[in-house]
Short mmCIF file of C-alpha atoms in Angstrom, two decimals:
data_model
loop_
_atom_site.label_atom_id
_atom_site.label_comp_id
_atom_site.label_asym_id
_atom_site.label_seq_id
_atom_site.Cartn_x
_atom_site.Cartn_y
_atom_site.Cartn_z
CA UNK E 17 0.10 0.02 0.09
CA UNK E 18 2.96 2.22 -0.06
CA UNK E 19 1.88 3.75 -3.49
CA UNK E 20 -1.51 4.33 -2.57
CA UNK E 21 -2.50 7.88 -2.71
CA UNK E 22 -5.79 9.78 -3.24
CA UNK E 23 -3.82 12.33 -5.62
CA UNK E 24 -4.09 9.56 -8.38
CA UNK E 25 -7.93 10.72 -8.89
CA UNK E 26 -6.94 14.04 -10.10
CA UNK E 27 -7.43 17.11 -8.60
CA UNK E 28 -9.78 19.99 -8.36
CA UNK E 29 -9.17 23.79 -7.77
CA UNK E 30 -12.03 24.68 -5.14
CA UNK E 31 -13.21 28.35 -5.61
CA UNK E 32 -10.03 29.38 -7.70
CA UNK E 33 -7.76 29.05 -4.48
CA UNK E 34 -7.95 25.44 -2.98
CA UNK E 35 -6.63 22.90 -4.44
CA UNK E 36 -7.78 19.87 -3.64
CA UNK E 37 -7.52 15.99 -4.79
CA UNK E 38 -11.14 14.92 -6.52
CA UNK E 39 -10.99 11.46 -4.09
CA UNK E 40 -12.02 13.01 -0.62
CA UNK E 41 -13.69 11.60 2.41
CA UNK E 42 -17.34 12.11 4.05
CA UNK E 43 -17.42 12.17 7.72
CA UNK E 44 -20.90 10.77 8.60
CA UNK E 45 -19.78 7.46 9.20
CA UNK E 46 -17.07 8.09 11.57
CA UNK E 47 -19.83 8.26 14.26
CA UNK E 48 -22.01 5.11 12.83
CA UNK E 49 -23.02 3.54 10.28
CA UNK E 50 -26.00 5.56 10.43
CA UNK E 51 -27.17 8.67 12.17
CA UNK E 52 -30.12 6.06 14.31
CA UNK E 53 -26.72 4.29 15.40
CA UNK E 54 -25.46 2.15 17.27
CA UNK E 55 -22.05 4.77 17.81
CA UNK E 56 -19.00 3.68 16.69
CA UNK E 57 -15.58 3.63 19.00
CA UNK E 58 -14.25 7.55 18.67
CA UNK E 59 -10.77 5.88 18.57
CA UNK E 60 -11.75 3.84 15.22
CA UNK E 61 -13.06 7.33 13.81
CA UNK E 62 -9.47 9.01 14.57
CA UNK E 63 -7.58 6.16 13.16
CA UNK E 64 -9.32 6.18 9.83
CA UNK E 65 -9.33 10.01 9.43
CA UNK E 66 -5.26 10.04 10.40
CA UNK E 67 -4.90 7.46 7.63
CA UNK E 68 -7.15 9.24 5.22
CA UNK E 69 -4.72 12.35 5.65
CA UNK E 70 -1.64 10.20 5.14
CA UNK E 71 -3.15 8.73 2.05
CA UNK E 72 -3.47 12.25 0.40
CA UNK E 73 -6.88 13.04 1.14
CA UNK E 74 -7.20 16.65 1.44
CA UNK E 75 -11.15 17.03 1.36
CA UNK E 76 -13.24 16.17 4.36
CA UNK E 77 -16.76 16.50 4.43
CA UNK E 78 -18.61 16.75 7.71
CA UNK E 79 -21.72 18.62 9.22
CA UNK E 80 -22.32 19.42 12.77
CA UNK E 81 -25.75 17.03 12.88
CA UNK E 82 -23.19 13.92 12.08
CA UNK E 83 -23.27 13.32 15.89
CA UNK E 84 -24.74 10.29 17.97
CA UNK E 85 -24.69 10.04 21.81
CA UNK E 86 -21.63 11.88 22.88
CA UNK E 87 -19.47 11.46 19.75
CA UNK E 88 -19.24 14.24 17.12
CA UNK E 89 -17.73 14.11 13.86
CA UNK E 90 -16.51 17.66 14.08
CA UNK E 91 -14.71 16.71 17.31
CA UNK E 92 -13.41 13.57 15.74
CA UNK E 93 -11.55 15.50 13.05
CA UNK E 94 -10.32 18.20 15.49
CA UNK E 95 -9.05 15.48 17.41
CA UNK E 96 -7.57 13.59 14.71
CA UNK E 97 -5.83 16.38 12.88
CA UNK E 98 -4.75 19.30 15.04
CA UNK E 99 -2.38 20.33 14.78
CA UNK E 100 -1.48 18.73 11.62
CA UNK E 101 -4.10 19.88 9.12
CA UNK E 102 -2.29 22.12 6.84
CA UNK E 103 -3.89 21.69 3.19
CA UNK E 104 -6.61 19.93 4.71
CA UNK E 105 -9.90 21.58 3.38
CA UNK E 106 -13.06 20.82 5.71
CA UNK E 107 -16.61 21.43 4.45
CA UNK E 108 -19.56 21.70 6.60
CA UNK E 109 -23.39 22.05 6.40
CA UNK E 110 -25.61 24.26 8.11
CA UNK E 111 -29.44 23.97 7.95
CA UNK E 112 -31.12 21.09 9.46
CA UNK E 113 -31.71 21.29 13.18
CA UNK E 114 -31.42 18.18 15.10
CA UNK E 115 -31.94 17.56 18.82
CA UNK E 116 -30.02 16.11 21.52
CA UNK E 117 -31.94 12.76 21.10
CA UNK E 118 -31.32 13.10 17.55
CA UNK E 119 -34.33 13.90 15.98
CA UNK E 120 -34.51 15.93 13.22
CA UNK E 121 -36.64 19.19 13.67
CA UNK E 122 -36.97 21.09 10.69
CA UNK E 123 -34.90 23.61 9.37
CA UNK E 124 -32.84 26.66 11.04
CA UNK E 125 -34.23 30.29 10.31
CA UNK E 126 -31.72 32.62 9.06
CA UNK E 127 -31.65 34.05 12.68
CA UNK E 128 -30.37 30.72 13.35
CA UNK E 129 -27.83 30.09 11.19
CA UNK E 130 -25.35 32.23 12.64
CA UNK E 131 -24.85 30.39 15.75
CA UNK E 132 -24.69 26.81 13.86
CA UNK E 133 -21.71 28.39 12.01
CA UNK E 134 -19.96 29.81 15.10
CA UNK E 135 -20.63 26.18 16.77
CA UNK E 136 -19.25 24.48 13.92
CA UNK E 137 -16.16 26.97 14.34
CA UNK E 138 -15.62 26.14 17.97
CA UNK E 139 -16.15 22.52 17.59
CA UNK E 140 -13.74 22.10 14.41
CA UNK E 141 -11.24 24.54 16.34
CA UNK E 142 -10.57 26.94 13.53
CA UNK E 143 -11.00 30.80 13.23
CA UNK E 144 -12.59 30.28 9.70
CA UNK E 145 -14.19 27.53 7.87
CA UNK E 146 -12.87 26.46 4.43
CA UNK E 147 -16.20 25.53 2.62
CA UNK E 148 -20.06 26.14 4.27
CA UNK E 149 -23.23 24.79 2.58
CA UNK E 150 -26.87 25.81 3.20
CA UNK E 151 -28.31 22.30 3.51
CA UNK E 152 -31.92 23.05 2.21
CA UNK E 153 -35.05 20.73 2.06
CA UNK E 154 -35.73 17.34 3.22
CA UNK E 155 -35.11 14.25 1.45
CA UNK E 156 -34.71 16.02 -1.74
CA UNK E 157 -35.11 19.39 -3.16
CA UNK E 158 -38.19 21.21 -1.94
CA UNK E 159 -38.03 24.07 -3.94
CA UNK E 160 -38.21 26.48 -1.10
CA UNK E 161 -36.41 30.32 -1.44
CA UNK E 162 -32.78 30.19 0.18
CA UNK E 163 -32.34 33.59 -0.58
CA UNK E 164 -32.52 34.93 2.75
CA UNK E 165 -30.82 32.15 4.65
CA UNK E 166 -27.69 32.43 2.02
CA UNK E 167 -27.41 36.06 2.65
CA UNK E 168 -26.70 35.03 6.29
CA UNK E 169 -24.16 33.28 4.95
CA UNK E 170 -22.57 35.68 2.75
CA UNK E 171 -22.30 38.03 5.52
CA UNK E 172 -20.56 35.87 7.41
CA UNK E 173 -18.14 35.49 4.40
CA UNK E 174 -17.81 39.26 4.16
CA UNK E 175 -16.97 39.01 8.33
CA UNK E 176 -14.21 36.34 7.44
CA UNK E 177 -15.73 33.68 9.25
CA UNK E 178 -16.23 31.61 6.27
CA UNK E 179 -13.78 31.18 2.94
CA UNK E 180 -16.54 30.01 0.51
CA UNK E 181 -20.06 29.29 0.16
CA UNK E 182 -22.04 26.09 -1.22
CA UNK E 183 -25.61 24.94 -1.54
CA UNK E 184 -26.73 21.39 -0.82
CA UNK E 185 -29.82 19.33 -1.79
CA UNK E 186 -31.03 22.06 -4.50
CA UNK E 187 -32.78 22.25 -7.61
CA UNK E 188 -31.85 24.55 -10.48
CA UNK E 189 -33.84 27.41 -9.41
CA UNK E 190 -32.44 27.40 -6.03
CA UNK E 191 -29.01 27.26 -7.42
CA UNK E 192 -29.66 30.38 -9.47
CA UNK E 193 -31.32 32.03 -6.54
CA UNK E 194 -28.39 31.62 -4.20
CA UNK E 195 -26.03 32.48 -6.78
CA UNK E 196 -27.62 36.13 -7.33
CA UNK E 197 -26.93 36.34 -3.69
CA UNK E 198 -23.33 35.62 -3.51
CA UNK E 199 -20.63 32.99 -5.21
CA UNK E 200 -21.40 29.39 -5.30
CA UNK E 201 -18.10 27.33 -5.00
CA UNK E 202 -19.70 23.84 -4.82
CA UNK E 203 -23.12 21.92 -4.76
CA UNK E 204 -23.75 19.07 -2.47
CA UNK E 205 -26.72 16.95 -4.19
CA UNK E 206 -27.99 13.31 -4.87
CA UNK E 207 -26.83 12.50 -8.43
CA UNK E 208 -28.23 9.47 -10.60
CA UNK E 209 -26.94 9.25 -14.10
CA UNK E 210 -30.42 8.52 -15.41
CA UNK E 211 -32.50 11.54 -13.68
CA UNK E 212 -32.57 14.60 -16.13
CA UNK E 213 -32.70 17.12 -13.28
CA UNK E 214 -29.42 15.85 -12.10
CA UNK E 215 -27.65 15.92 -15.29
CA UNK E 216 -28.57 19.26 -16.04
CA UNK E 217 -27.75 20.64 -12.75
CA UNK E 218 -24.36 18.83 -13.23
CA UNK E 219 -24.10 20.55 -16.49
CA UNK E 220 -24.49 24.01 -15.26
CA UNK E 221 -21.77 23.45 -12.74
CA UNK E 222 -19.51 22.46 -15.32
CA UNK E 223 -20.08 25.81 -17.07
CA UNK E 224 -19.71 27.60 -14.16
CA UNK E 225 -16.63 25.86 -12.67
CA UNK E 226 -18.76 24.85 -9.64
CA UNK E 227 -17.78 21.55 -7.67
CA UNK E 228 -20.14 18.77 -7.77
CA UNK E 229 -20.28 16.61 -4.78
CA UNK E 230 -22.98 13.76 -4.67
CA UNK E 231 -23.87 12.72 -1.07
CA UNK E 232 -24.56 9.47 -1.97
CA UNK E 233 -21.52 8.52 -4.14
CA UNK E 234 -21.41 4.71 -4.21
CA UNK E 235 -24.20 3.90 -6.44
CA UNK E 236 -26.69 6.84 -6.40
CA UNK E 237 -28.24 6.05 -2.96
CA UNK E 238 -31.50 4.77 -3.33
CA UNK E 239 -31.63 4.66 -6.65
CA UNK E 240 -28.75 2.88 -7.63
CA UNK E 241 -26.66 2.74 -11.12
CA UNK E 242 -27.43 -0.59 -13.15
CA UNK E 243 -26.12 -3.20 -10.41
CA UNK E 244 -25.70 -5.65 -13.17
CA UNK E 245 -23.58 -3.23 -15.54
CA UNK E 246 -21.18 -2.00 -12.26
CA UNK E 247 -20.62 -5.91 -11.23
CA UNK E 248 -19.87 -6.75 -14.75
CA UNK E 249 -17.24 -3.71 -15.10
CA UNK E 250 -16.05 -4.65 -11.66
CA UNK E 251 -15.34 -8.42 -12.47
CA UNK E 252 -13.72 -7.35 -15.90
CA UNK E 253 -11.43 -4.80 -14.08
CA UNK E 254 -10.79 -7.11 -11.32
CA UNK E 255 -11.81 -4.41 -8.87
CA UNK E 256 -15.12 -4.25 -6.36
CA UNK E 257 -18.34 -2.55 -7.19
CA UNK E 258 -17.76 0.42 -4.69
CA UNK E 259 -14.28 0.83 -6.43
CA UNK E 260 -16.01 0.98 -9.85
CA UNK E 261 -18.51 2.97 -8.81
CA UNK E 262 -16.00 5.60 -7.31
CA UNK E 263 -14.25 5.57 -10.62
CA UNK E 264 -17.20 6.35 -12.62
CA UNK E 265 -18.09 9.06 -10.30
CA UNK E 266 -14.78 10.71 -11.26
CA UNK E 267 -15.21 9.88 -14.87
CA UNK E 268 -18.53 11.36 -15.43
CA UNK E 269 -17.48 15.14 -15.19
CA UNK E 270 -14.46 17.08 -14.26
CA UNK E 271 -15.92 19.05 -11.64
CA UNK E 272 -17.39 15.98 -9.67
CA UNK E 273 -15.71 15.39 -6.22
CA UNK E 274 -16.23 11.91 -4.54
CA UNK E 275 -16.50 11.93 -0.93
CA UNK E 276 -17.22 8.36 0.17
CA UNK E 277 -17.59 7.84 3.84
CA UNK E 278 -16.49 4.82 5.86
CA UNK E 279 -15.76 3.82 9.48
CA UNK E 280 -12.48 0.89 8.43
CA UNK E 281 -9.22 1.54 7.58
CA UNK E 282 -9.54 -1.43 4.93
CA UNK E 283 -12.62 0.28 3.21
CA UNK E 284 -10.94 3.65 3.23
CA UNK E 285 -7.65 2.04 1.17
CA UNK E 286 -10.20 0.24 -0.86
CA UNK E 287 -11.80 3.67 -1.82
CA UNK E 288 -8.76 5.40 -2.04
CA UNK E 289 -7.52 2.82 -4.61
CA UNK E 290 -10.33 3.56 -6.82
CA UNK E 291 -8.85 6.82 -7.90
CA UNK E 292 -6.35 4.65 -10.09
CA UNK E 293 -9.26 2.63 -11.60
CA UNK E 294 -9.56 4.01 -15.29
CA UNK E 295 -12.64 3.53 -17.42
CA UNK E 296 -12.58 3.31 -21.05
CA UNK E 297 -15.62 4.27 -23.35
CA UNK E 298 -17.16 0.75 -23.43
CA UNK E 299 -17.33 0.61 -19.51
CA UNK E 300 -18.89 4.00 -19.37
CA UNK E 301 -21.42 2.83 -21.81
CA UNK E 302 -22.09 -0.34 -19.96
CA UNK E 303 -22.58 1.75 -16.80
CA UNK E 304 -25.19 4.12 -18.61
CA UNK E 305 -23.23 7.16 -18.94
#
């Protein structure tokens, strides 16, 4: 594993000034396999994070609501990486409110967003957040206006508390609305290659140099890629289904970033190795691209 590195998956210039490897890491599974539990040993999460950075992962995606019981992803990141986080870009999301018992209770109002950002700063132990997404909607985009709340984040950016802004779980109209308020550096959405709306939003991100970061990177979440096609390509390339899914994500557009999450060092290494997997046109056709 000495030559294993996330750099083989290519780079992306986030916001015009943050050079990151396209194969990153999602922090949700550091706490538990799901937000319902059971919780994972915090020491395991710390070990996974440290190994990720050793392997060249320099884009970590997290959220204040990635927590369970007494374990919080933000605090695991702080424990694992400080004071050795130079060059590691940390993205977080604000919007959903979650009670101490784990119950989600809707969206934060514009007036509540500043306190969520300040809590993220405190838990991560930083003076400025690299990238903050406004996470809108529930399971999918709900079409609601994001302008007022995004304006709050824009003000915090102007105040120096945030470097770059993103939006998450949005439709095309919501993205356009946010961009009318302040520059949008990244979109974090569900993505499925056969969904017209997803492809159209990805195309807009390509035209504008905006990163597109699927939050279900392995197979599209609840609507997976063609499972038979993935298995066939994986067998042909002597790779795992997860590796083929990640390689496909990186191949489908130059602006896509992968953030697979795991609580296992072995699985992390398998995911990072996927960055070196090259799919040809025949493979991509079989996967439905």
